[in-house]
mmCIF file of C-alpha atoms in Angstrom:
data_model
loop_
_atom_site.group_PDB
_atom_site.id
_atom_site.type_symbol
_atom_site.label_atom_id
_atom_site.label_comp_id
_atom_site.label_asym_id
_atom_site.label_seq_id
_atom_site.Cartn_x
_atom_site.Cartn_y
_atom_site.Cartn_z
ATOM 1 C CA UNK A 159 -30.850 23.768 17.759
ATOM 2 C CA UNK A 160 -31.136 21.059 14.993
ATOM 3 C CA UNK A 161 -29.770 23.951 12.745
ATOM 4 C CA UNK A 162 -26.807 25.066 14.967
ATOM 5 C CA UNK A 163 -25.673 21.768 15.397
ATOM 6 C CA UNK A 164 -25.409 20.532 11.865
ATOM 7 C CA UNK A 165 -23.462 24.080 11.117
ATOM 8 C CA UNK A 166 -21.302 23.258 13.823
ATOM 9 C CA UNK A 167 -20.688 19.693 12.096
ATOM 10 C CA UNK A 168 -20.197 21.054 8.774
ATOM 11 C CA UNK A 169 -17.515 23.419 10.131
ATOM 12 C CA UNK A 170 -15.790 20.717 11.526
ATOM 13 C CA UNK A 171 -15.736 18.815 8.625
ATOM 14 C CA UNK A 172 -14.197 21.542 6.290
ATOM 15 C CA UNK A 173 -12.244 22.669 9.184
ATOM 16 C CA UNK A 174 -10.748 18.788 8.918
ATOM 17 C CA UNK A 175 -10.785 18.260 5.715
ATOM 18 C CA UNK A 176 -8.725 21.644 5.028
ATOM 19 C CA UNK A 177 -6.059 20.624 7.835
ATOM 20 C CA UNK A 178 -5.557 17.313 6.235
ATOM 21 C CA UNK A 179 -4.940 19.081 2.689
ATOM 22 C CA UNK A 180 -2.010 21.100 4.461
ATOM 23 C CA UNK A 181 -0.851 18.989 6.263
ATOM 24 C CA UNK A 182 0.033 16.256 3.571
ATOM 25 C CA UNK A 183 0.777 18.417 0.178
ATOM 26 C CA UNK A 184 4.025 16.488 0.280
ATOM 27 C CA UNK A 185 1.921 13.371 -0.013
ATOM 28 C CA UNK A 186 1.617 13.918 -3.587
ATOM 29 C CA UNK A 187 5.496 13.794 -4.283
ATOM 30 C CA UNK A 188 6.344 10.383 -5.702
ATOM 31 C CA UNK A 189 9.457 9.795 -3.043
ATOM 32 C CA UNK A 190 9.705 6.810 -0.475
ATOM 33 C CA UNK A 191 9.752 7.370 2.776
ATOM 34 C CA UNK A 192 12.342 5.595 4.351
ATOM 35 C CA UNK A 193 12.941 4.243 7.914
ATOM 36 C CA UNK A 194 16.137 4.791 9.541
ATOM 37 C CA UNK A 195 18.423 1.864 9.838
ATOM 38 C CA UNK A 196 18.566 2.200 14.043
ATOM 39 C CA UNK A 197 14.976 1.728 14.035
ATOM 40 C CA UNK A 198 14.616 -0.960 11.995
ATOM 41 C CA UNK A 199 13.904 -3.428 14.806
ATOM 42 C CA UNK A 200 11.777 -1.238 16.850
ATOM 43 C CA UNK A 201 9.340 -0.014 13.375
ATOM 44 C CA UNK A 202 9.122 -3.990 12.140
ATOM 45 C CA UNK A 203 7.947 -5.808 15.932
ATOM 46 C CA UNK A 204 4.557 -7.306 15.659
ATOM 47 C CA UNK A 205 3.579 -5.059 18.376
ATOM 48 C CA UNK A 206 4.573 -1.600 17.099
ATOM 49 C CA UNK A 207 1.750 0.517 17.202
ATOM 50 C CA UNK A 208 -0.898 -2.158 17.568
ATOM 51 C CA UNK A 209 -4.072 -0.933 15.311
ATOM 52 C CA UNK A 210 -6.101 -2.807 12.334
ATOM 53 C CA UNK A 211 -3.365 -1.299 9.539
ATOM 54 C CA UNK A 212 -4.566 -1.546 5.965
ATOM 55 C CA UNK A 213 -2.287 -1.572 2.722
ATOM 56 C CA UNK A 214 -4.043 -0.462 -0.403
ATOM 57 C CA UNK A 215 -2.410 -1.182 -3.771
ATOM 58 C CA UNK A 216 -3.661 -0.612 -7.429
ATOM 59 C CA UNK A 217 -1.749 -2.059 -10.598
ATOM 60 C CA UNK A 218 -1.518 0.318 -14.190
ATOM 61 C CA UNK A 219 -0.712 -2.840 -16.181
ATOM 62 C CA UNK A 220 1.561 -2.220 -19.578
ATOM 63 C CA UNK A 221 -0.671 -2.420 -22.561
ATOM 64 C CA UNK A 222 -0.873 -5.766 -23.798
ATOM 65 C CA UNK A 223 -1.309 -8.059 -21.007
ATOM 66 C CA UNK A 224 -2.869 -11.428 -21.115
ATOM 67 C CA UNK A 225 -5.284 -12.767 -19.229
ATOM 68 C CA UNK A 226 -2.824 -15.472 -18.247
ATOM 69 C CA UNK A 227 -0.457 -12.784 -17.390
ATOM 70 C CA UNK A 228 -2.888 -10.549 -14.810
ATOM 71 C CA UNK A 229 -4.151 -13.984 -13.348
ATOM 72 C CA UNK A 230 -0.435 -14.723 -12.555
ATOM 73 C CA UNK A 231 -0.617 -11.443 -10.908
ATOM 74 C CA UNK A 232 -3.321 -11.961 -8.484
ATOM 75 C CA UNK A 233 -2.349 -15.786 -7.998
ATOM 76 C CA UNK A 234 1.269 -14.760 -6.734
ATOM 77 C CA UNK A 235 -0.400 -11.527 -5.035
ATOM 78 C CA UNK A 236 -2.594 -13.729 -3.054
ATOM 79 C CA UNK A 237 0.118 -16.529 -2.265
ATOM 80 C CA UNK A 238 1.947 -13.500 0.034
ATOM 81 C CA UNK A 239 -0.664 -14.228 2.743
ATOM 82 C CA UNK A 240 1.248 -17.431 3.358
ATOM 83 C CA UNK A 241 4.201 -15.505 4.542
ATOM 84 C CA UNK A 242 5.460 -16.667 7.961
ATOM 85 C CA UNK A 243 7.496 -14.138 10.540
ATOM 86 C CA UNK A 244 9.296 -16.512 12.977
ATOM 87 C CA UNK A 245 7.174 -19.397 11.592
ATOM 88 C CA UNK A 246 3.955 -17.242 12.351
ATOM 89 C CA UNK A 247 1.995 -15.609 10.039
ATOM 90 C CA UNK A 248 1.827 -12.091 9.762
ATOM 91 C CA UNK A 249 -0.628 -10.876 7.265
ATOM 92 C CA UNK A 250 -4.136 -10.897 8.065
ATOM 93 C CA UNK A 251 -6.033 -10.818 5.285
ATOM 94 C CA UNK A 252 -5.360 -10.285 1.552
ATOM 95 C CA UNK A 253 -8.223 -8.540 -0.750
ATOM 96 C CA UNK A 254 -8.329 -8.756 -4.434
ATOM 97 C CA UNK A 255 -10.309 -6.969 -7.119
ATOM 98 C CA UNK A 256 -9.300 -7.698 -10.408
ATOM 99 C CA UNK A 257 -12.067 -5.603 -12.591
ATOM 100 C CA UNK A 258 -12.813 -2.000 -11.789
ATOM 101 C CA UNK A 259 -17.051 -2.059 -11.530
ATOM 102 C CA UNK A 260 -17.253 1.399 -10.992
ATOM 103 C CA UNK A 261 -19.478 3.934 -12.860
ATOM 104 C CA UNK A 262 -18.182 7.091 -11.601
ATOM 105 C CA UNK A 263 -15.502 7.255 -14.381
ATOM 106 C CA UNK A 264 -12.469 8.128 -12.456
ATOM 107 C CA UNK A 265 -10.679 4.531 -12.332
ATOM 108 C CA UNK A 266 -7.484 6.039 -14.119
ATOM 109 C CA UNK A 267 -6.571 2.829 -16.120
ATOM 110 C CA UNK A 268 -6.475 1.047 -12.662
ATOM 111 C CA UNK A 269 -6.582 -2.646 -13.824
ATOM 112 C CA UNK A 270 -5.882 -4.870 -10.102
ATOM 113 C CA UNK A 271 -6.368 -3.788 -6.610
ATOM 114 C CA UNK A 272 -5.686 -5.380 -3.664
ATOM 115 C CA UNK A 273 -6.045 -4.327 -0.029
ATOM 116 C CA UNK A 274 -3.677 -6.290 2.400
ATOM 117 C CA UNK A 275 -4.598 -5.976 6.255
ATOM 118 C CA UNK A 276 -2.260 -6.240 9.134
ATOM 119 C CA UNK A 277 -2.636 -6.124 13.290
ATOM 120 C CA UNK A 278 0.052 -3.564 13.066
ATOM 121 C CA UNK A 279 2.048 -1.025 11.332
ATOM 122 C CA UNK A 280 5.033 -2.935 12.656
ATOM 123 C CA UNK A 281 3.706 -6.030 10.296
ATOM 124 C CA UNK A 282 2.915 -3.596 7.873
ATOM 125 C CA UNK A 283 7.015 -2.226 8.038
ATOM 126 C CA UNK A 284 8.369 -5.462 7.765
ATOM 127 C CA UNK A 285 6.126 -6.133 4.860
ATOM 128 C CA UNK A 286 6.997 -3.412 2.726
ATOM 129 C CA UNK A 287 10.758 -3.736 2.653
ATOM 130 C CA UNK A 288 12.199 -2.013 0.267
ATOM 131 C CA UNK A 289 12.767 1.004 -0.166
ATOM 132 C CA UNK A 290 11.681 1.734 3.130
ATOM 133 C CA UNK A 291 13.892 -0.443 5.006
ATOM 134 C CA UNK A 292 17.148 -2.046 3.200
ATOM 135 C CA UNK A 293 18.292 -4.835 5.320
ATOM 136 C CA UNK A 294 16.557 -7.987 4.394
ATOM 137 C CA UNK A 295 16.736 -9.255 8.215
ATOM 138 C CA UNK A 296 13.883 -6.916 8.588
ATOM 139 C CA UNK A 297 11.357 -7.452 5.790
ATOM 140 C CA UNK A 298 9.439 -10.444 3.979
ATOM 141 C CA UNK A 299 11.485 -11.390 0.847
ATOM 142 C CA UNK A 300 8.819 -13.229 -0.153
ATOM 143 C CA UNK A 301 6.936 -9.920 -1.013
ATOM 144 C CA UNK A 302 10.525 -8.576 -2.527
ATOM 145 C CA UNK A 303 9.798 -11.208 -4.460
ATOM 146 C CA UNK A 304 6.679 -10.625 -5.587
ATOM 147 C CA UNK A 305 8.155 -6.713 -6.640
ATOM 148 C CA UNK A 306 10.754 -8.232 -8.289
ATOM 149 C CA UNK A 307 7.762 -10.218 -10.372
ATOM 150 C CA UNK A 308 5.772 -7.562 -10.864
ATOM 151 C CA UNK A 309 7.243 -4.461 -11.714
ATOM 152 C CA UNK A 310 8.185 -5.319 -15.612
ATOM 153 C CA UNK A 311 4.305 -5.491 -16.056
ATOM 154 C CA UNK A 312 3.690 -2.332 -14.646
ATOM 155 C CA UNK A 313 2.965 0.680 -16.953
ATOM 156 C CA UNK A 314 6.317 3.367 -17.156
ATOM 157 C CA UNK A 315 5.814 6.361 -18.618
ATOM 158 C CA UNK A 316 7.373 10.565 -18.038
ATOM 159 C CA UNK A 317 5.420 12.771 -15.612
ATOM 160 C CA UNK A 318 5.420 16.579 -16.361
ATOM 161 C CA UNK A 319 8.458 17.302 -13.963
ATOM 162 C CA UNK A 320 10.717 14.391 -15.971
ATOM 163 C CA UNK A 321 10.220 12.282 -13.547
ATOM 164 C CA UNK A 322 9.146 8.050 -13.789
ATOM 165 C CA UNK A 323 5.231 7.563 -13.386
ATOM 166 C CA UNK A 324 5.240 3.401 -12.593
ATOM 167 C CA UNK A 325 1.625 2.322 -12.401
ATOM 168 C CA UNK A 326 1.427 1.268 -8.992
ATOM 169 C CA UNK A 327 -0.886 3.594 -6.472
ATOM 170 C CA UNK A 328 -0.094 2.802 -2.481
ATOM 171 C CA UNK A 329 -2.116 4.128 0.301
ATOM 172 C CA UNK A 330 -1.168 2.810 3.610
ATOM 173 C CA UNK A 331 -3.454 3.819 6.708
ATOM 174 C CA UNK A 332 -4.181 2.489 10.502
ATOM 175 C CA UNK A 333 -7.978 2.493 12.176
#
């Protein structure tokens, strides 16, 4: 029985885990996914699809960096949580880890991560902005801002296919 069982867990696991690699092999393409501009309103209320939402963001700083520089970073990063939607805030809780402690080698020149959490993926919408949604009557330009800040210290460099590798890694999921 014990045996049976645990096969019949396993199964489902690599059953799972092989969907999920089908389903998403367009994840991998370096192209935003943008919202259409009729349901810009709908995709950035507070209440669409209520759900613990989380934001995950790593930095690739450009060689050469200060100390000064990556603390300005994570200062400016952190002051985002301060954002008010119609005078109420919006973002639940900001994360920060500015040293990679890991021993499994596989950090990929990784030097900030943050983890930003939200009560929805409406919240989480309105916070991304750009280039998801265009109108700025629908996102925080305070975290615009913060792109606008940022994105000269971020590594640049060619991928294989020509294309612009920027040093930022996002992974956006809902509980």
């Amino acid at each position: 029985m014990k045996t049976a069982l645990t096969m019949g867990i396993i199964g489902s696991i690599s059953f799972s885990s092989l969907a999920h690699m089908n389903d998403n092999q367009n994840e991998y393409a370096s192209s935003a996914k943008t919202i259409s501009k009729e349901n810009y309103e709908q995709k950035t209320q507070p209440d669409f699809e209520n759900g613990t939402t989380r934001h995950i963001v790593l930095f690739d700083l450009k060689d050469g960096i200060t100390q000064g520089q990556k603390k300005e970073i994570v200062t400016r990063f952190l002051a985002l949580k301060n954002s008010k939607r119609n005078g109420k805030s919006y973002i639940e809780n900001i994360e920060v880890g500015a040293e990679n402690i890991s021993k499994e080698g596989q950090g990929k020149g990784y030097d900030l991560a943050f983890i930003v959490s939200f009560t929805s993926k409406g919240d989480l919408n309105y916070y991304v902005g750009t280039p998801a949604i265009s109108d700025s009557d629908y996102f925080d330009s305070n975290h615009q801002n913060f792109k606008d800040f940022v994105g000269p210290l971020l590594k640049v460099r060619k991928n294989a296919d020509g294309s612009d590798y920027v040093g930022v890694l996002v992974f956006d999921y809902q509980l």
